[in-house]
PDB file of C-alpha atoms in Angstrom:
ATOM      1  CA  UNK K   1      58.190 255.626 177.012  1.00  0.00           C
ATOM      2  CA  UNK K   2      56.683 259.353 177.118  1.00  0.00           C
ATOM      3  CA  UNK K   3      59.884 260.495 178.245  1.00  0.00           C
ATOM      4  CA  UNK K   4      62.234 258.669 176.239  1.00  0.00           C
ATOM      5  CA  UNK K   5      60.186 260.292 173.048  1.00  0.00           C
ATOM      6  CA  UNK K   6      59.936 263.536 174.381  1.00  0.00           C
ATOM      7  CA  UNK K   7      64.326 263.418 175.059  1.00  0.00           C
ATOM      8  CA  UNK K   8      64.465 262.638 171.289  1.00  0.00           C
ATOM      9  CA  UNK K   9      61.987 264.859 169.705  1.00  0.00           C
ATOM     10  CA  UNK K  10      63.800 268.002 171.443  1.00  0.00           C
ATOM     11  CA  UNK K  11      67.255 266.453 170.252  1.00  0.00           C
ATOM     12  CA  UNK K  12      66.044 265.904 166.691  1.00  0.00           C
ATOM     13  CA  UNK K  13      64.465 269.287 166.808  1.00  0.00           C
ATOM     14  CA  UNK K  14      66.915 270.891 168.405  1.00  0.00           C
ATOM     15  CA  UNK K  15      63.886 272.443 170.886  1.00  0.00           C
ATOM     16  CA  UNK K  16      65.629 271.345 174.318  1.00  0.00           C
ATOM     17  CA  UNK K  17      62.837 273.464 175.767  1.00  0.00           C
ATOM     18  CA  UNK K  18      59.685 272.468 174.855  1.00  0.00           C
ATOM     19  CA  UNK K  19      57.613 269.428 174.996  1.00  0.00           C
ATOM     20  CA  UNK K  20      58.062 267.312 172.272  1.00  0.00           C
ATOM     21  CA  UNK K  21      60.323 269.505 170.200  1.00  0.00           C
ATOM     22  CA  UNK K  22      57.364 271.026 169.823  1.00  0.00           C
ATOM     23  CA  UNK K  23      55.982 267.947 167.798  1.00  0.00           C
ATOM     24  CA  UNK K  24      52.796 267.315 167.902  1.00  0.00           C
ATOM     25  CA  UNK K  25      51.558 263.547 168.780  1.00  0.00           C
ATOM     26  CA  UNK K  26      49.254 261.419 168.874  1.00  0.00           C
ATOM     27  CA  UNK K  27      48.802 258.145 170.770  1.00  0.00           C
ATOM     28  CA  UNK K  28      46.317 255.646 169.825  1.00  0.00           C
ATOM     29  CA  UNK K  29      44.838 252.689 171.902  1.00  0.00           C
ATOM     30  CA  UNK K  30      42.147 251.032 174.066  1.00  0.00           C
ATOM     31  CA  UNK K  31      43.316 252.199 177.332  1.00  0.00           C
ATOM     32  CA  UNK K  32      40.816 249.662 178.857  1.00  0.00           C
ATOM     33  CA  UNK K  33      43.481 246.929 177.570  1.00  0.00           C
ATOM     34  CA  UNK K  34      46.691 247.768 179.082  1.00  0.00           C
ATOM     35  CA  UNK K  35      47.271 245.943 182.204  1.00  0.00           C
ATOM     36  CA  UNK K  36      46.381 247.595 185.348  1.00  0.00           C
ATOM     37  CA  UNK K  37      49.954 246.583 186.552  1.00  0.00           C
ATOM     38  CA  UNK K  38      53.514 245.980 185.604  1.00  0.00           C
ATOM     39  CA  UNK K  39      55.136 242.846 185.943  1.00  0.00           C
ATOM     40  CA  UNK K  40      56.935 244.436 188.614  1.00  0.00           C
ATOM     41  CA  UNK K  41      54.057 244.667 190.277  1.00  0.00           C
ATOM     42  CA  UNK K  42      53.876 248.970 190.048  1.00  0.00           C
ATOM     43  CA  UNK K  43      50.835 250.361 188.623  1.00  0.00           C
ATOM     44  CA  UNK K  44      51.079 251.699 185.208  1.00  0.00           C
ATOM     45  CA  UNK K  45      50.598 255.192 186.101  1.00  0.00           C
ATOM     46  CA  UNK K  46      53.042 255.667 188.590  1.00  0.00           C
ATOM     47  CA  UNK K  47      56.297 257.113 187.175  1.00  0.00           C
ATOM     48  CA  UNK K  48      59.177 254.580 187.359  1.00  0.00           C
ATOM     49  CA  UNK K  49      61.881 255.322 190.291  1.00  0.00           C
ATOM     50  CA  UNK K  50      64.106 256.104 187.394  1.00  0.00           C
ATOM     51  CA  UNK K  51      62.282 258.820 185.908  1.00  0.00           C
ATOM     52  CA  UNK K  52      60.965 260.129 189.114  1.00  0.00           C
ATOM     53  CA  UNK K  53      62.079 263.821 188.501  1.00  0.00           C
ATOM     54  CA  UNK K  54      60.796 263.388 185.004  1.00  0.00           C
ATOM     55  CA  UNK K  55      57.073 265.563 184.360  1.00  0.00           C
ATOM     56  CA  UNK K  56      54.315 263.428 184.119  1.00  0.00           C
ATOM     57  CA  UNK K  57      54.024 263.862 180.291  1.00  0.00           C
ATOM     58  CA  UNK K  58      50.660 262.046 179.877  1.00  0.00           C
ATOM     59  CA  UNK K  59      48.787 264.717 181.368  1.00  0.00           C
ATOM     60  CA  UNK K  60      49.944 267.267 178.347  1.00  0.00           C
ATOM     61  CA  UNK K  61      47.683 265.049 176.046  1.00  0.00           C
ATOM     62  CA  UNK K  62      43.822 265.620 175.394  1.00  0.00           C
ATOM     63  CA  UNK K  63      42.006 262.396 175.490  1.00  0.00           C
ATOM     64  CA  UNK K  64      39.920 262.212 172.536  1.00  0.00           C
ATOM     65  CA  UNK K  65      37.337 258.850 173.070  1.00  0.00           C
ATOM     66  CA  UNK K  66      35.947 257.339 170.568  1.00  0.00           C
ATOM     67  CA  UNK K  67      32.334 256.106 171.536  1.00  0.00           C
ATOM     68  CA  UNK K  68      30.935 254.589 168.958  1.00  0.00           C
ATOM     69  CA  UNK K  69      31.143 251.228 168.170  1.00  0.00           C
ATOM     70  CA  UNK K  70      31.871 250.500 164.797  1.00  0.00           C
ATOM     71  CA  UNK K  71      32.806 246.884 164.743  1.00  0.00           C
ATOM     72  CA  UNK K  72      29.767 245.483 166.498  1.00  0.00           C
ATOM     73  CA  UNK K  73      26.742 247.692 165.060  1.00  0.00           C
ATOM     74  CA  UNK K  74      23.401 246.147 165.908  1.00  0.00           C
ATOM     75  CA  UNK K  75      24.454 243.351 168.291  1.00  0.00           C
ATOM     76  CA  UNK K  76      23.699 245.063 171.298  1.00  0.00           C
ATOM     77  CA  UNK K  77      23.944 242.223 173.675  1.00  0.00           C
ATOM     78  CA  UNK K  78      27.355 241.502 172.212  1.00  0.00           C
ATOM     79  CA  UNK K  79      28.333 245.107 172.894  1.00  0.00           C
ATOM     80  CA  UNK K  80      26.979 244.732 176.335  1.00  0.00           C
ATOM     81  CA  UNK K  81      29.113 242.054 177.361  1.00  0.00           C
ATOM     82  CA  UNK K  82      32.573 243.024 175.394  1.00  0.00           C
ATOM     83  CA  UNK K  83      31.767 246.162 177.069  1.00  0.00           C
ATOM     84  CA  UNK K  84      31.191 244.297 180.882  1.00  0.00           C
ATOM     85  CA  UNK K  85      33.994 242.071 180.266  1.00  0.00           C
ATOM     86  CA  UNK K  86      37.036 244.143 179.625  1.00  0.00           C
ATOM     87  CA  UNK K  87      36.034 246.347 183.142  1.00  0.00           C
ATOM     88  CA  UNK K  88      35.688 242.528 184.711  1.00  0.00           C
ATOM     89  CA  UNK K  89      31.838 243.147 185.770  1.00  0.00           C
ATOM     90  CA  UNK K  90      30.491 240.442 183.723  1.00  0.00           C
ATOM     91  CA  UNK K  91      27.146 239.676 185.473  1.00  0.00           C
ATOM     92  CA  UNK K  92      25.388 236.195 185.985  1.00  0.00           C
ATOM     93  CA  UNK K  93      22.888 236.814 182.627  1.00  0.00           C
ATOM     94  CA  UNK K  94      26.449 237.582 180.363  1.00  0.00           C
ATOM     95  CA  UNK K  95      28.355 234.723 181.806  1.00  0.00           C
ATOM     96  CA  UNK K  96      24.753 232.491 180.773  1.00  0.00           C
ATOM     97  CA  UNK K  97      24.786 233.655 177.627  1.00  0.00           C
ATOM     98  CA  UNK K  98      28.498 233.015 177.218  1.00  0.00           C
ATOM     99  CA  UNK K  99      28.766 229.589 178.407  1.00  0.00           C
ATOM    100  CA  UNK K 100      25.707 228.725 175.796  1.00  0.00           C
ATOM    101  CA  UNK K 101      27.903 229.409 173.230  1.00  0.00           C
ATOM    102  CA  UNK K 102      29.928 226.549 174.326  1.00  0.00           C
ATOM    103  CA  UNK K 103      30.582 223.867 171.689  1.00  0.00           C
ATOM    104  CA  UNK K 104      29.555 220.075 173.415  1.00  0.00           C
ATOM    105  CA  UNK K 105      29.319 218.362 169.351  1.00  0.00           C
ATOM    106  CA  UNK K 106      32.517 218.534 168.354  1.00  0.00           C
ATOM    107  CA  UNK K 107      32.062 216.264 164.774  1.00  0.00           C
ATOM    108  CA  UNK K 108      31.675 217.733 161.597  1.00  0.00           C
ATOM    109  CA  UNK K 109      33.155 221.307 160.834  1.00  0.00           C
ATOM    110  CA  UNK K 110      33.836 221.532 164.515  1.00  0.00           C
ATOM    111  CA  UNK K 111      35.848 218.293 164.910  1.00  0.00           C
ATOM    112  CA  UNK K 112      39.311 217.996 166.783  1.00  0.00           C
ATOM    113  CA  UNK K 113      41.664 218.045 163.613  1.00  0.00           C
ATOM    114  CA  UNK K 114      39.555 220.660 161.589  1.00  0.00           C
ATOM    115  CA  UNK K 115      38.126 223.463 163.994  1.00  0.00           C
ATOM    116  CA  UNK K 116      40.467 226.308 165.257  1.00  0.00           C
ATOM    117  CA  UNK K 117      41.239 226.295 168.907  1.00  0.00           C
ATOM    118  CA  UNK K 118      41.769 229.188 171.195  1.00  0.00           C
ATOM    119  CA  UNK K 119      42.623 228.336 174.473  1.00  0.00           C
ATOM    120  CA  UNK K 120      44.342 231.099 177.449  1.00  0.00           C
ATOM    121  CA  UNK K 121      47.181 228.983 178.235  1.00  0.00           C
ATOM    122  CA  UNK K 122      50.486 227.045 176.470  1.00  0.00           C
ATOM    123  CA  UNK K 123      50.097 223.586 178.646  1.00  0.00           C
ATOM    124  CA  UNK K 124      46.431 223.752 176.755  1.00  0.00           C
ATOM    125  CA  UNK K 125      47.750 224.738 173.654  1.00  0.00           C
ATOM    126  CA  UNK K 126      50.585 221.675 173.634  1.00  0.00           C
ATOM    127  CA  UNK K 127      47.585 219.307 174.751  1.00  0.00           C
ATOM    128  CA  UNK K 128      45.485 219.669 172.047  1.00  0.00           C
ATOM    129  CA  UNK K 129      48.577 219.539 169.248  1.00  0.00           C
ATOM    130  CA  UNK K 130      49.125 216.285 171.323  1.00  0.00           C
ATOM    131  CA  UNK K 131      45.649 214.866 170.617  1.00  0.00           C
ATOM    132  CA  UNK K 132      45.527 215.629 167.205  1.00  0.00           C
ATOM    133  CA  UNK K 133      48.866 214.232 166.057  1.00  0.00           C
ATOM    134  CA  UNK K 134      47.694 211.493 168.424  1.00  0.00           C
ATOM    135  CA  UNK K 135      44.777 211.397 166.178  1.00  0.00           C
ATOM    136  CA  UNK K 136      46.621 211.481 163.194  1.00  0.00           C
ATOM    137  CA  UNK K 137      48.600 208.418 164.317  1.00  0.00           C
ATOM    138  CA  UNK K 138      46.363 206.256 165.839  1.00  0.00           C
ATOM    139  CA  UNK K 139      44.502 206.469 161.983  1.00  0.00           C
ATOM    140  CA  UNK K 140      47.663 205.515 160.522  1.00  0.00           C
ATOM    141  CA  UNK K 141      49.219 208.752 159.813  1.00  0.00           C
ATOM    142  CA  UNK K 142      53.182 208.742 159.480  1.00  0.00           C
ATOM    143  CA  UNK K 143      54.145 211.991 161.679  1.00  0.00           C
ATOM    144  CA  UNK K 144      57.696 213.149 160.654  1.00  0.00           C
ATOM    145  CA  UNK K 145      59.788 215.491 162.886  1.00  0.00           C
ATOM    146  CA  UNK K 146      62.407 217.124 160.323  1.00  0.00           C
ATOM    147  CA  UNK K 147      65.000 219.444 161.644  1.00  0.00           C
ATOM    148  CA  UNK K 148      65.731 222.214 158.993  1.00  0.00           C
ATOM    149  CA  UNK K 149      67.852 224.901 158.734  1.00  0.00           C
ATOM    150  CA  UNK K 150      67.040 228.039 156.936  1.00  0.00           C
ATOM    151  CA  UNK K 151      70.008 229.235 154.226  1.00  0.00           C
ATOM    152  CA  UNK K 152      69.914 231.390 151.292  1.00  0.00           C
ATOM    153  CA  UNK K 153      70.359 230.276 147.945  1.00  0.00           C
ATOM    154  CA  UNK K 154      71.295 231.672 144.679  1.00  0.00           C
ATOM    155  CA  UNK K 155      72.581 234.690 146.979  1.00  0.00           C
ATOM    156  CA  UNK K 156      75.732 237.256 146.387  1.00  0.00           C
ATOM    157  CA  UNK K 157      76.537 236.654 150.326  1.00  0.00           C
ATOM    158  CA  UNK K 158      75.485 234.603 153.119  1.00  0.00           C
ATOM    159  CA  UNK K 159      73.485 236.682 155.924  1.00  0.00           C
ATOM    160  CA  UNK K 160      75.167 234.790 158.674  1.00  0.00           C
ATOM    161  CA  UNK K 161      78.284 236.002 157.689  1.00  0.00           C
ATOM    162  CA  UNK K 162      77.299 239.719 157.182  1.00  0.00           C
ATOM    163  CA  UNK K 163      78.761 242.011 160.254  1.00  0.00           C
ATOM    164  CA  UNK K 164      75.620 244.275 161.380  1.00  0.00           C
ATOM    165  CA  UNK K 165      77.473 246.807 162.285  1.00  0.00           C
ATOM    166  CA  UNK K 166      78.732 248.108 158.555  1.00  0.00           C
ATOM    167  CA  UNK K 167      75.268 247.977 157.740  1.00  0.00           C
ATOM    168  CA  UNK K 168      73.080 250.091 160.807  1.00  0.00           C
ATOM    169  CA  UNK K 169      74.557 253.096 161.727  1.00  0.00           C
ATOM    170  CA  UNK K 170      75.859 253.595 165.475  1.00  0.00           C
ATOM    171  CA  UNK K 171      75.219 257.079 165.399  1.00  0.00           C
ATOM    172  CA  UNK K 172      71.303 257.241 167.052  1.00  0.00           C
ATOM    173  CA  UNK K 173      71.452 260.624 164.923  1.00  0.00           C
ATOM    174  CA  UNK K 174      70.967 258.597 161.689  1.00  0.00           C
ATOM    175  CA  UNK K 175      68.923 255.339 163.259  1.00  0.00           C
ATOM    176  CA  UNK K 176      65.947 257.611 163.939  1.00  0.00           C
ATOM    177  CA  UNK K 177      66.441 256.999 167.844  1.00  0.00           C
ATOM    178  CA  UNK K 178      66.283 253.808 167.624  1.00  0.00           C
ATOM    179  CA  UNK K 179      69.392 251.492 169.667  1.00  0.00           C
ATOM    180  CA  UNK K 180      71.096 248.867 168.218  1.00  0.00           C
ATOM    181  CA  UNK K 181      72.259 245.756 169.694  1.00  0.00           C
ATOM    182  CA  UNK K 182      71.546 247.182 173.375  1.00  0.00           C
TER     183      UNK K 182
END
């Protein structure tokens, strides 16, 4: 990514020289949440084969860390186990305190068709859906399944019918960098 923005800041800035047509830039992000590996399986800071001979442009930034926590001011043992969680070194007294906040009543505010649900995968996602509607039915609910198609109306021309290509320009000089259709 580093080197595909570095290529186009020195063409758009006609700098083929210098970093970042000498731009300067600045990255934003938790660097605790990217994923310690590709799908590939490579780490993430191991230069691609592809860009092998490229310079490792990450180490030309200055990390600038942010340390305190705005979002969770006063609940220290909140901050304690975000913070123990997202290295994976969540210790016996977190996971205790985690698993009391563990809903068993789920009537009222909390029941099945009225409290939302998070859950990590799609199989539990699709079985809960499945036990609401189920809900829904079995308390004589009608549950219609309508196939729709989105169109525009009252418009000058349909966007179906529009050909992309008049309307982006192929040139990457006037798209900002950015490909189309590739």
């Amino acid at each position: 990514m580093l080197c595909m923005m570095d290529a186009r800041l020195r063409q758009i800035k006609n700098c083929e020289n210098e970093f970042f047509g000498r731009v300067n830039v600045l990255l934003f992000g938790d660097l605790l949440q990217l994923p310690p590996i590709k799908r590939s399986g490579a780490p993430v800071f191991k230069q691609p084969e592809h860009l092998q001979p490229a310079t490792h442009l990450w180490r030309l930034f200055t990390l600038c860390e942010l340390t305190e926590n705005m979002r969770q001011q006063g609940d220290h043992t909140f901050i304690d186990i975000l913070n123990a969680l997202r290295v994976g070194e969540l210790t016996t007294q977190h996971f205790s305190i985690l698993m009391g906040k563990l809903l068993q009543d789920t009537s009222d505010e909390f029941a099945i068709d009225k409290a939302l649900r998070v859950y990590p995968t799609n199989q539990q996602v699709n079985d809960h859906n499945s036990a609401v509607l189920n809900l829904y039915r079995n308390n004589g609910a009608r549950i219609y399944k309508i196939k729709a198609q989105d169109q525009l109306v009252h418009a000058t021309r349909n966007a179906d019918n529009v050909d992309i290509a008049t309307i982006i320009p192929a040139d990457i000089n006037k798209t900002g960098g950015f490909t189309i259709g590739t």
